[in-house]
Steps between C-alpha positions, in 0.01 A plus 500: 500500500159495660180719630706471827659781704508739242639813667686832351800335708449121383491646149814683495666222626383253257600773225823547687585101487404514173215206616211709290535706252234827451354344219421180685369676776280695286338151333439376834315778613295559158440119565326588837293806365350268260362221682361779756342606135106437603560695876476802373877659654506684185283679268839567263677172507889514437578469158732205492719676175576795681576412826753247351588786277550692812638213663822412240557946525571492901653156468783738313577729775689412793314346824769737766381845284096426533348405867218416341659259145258240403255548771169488387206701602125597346346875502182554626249595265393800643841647410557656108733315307556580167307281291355318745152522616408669819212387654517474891388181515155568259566411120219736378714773636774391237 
C-alpha cells in the first residue's frame, strides 16, 4: 500500500479485502509523520508505541460496527487531551 488515494472509503475497502491491515496502515502513516519531522506539522509528534498500541486495540473490533476502524487522524493542539500538551500552536504555552 502507498501514500496514494488514501480516503475514509479506500481504507475501508482495503480493510474490508483484507489488503491492509490497521496495524500496517498505522506504520505507514507514522512513517510519513516522521520524515515531515523538521516541518514543524507537529509540536507533539505521535508516539510510535501507542498509536501501534492503539492500532493492534481497533484492529480487534469489527470494521461493519465502527465507521471510522483504523482511520487515522491527529488533534489539534489547541484542544485538551489528557496528558498531552496544549499549546495552540506556541510551545511556551505548554
Amino acid at each position: 500500500m502507498s501514500f496514494q488515494n488514501l480516503t475514509i472509503a479506500s481504507l475501508r475497502a482495503r480493510y474490508a479485502s483484507g489488503e491492509c491491515t490497521v496495524e500496517y496502515a498505522m506504520a505507514l502513516f507514522l512513517e510519513l509523520a516522521e520524515k515531515c519531522g523538521n516541518e514543524h506539522i507537529f509540536i507533539d509528534p505521535p508516539d510510535r508505541e501507542n498509536v501501534m498500541t492503539q492500532a493492534r486495540a481497533v484492529a480487534a473490533r469489527t470494521l461493519e460496527d465502527h465507521p471510522l476502524y483504523g482511520i487515522p487522524f491527529v488533534i489539534k493542539d489547541n484542544i485538551d487531551w489528557a496528558g498531552r500538551a496544549t499549546t495552540a500552536g506556541c510551545p511556551a504555552y505548554a
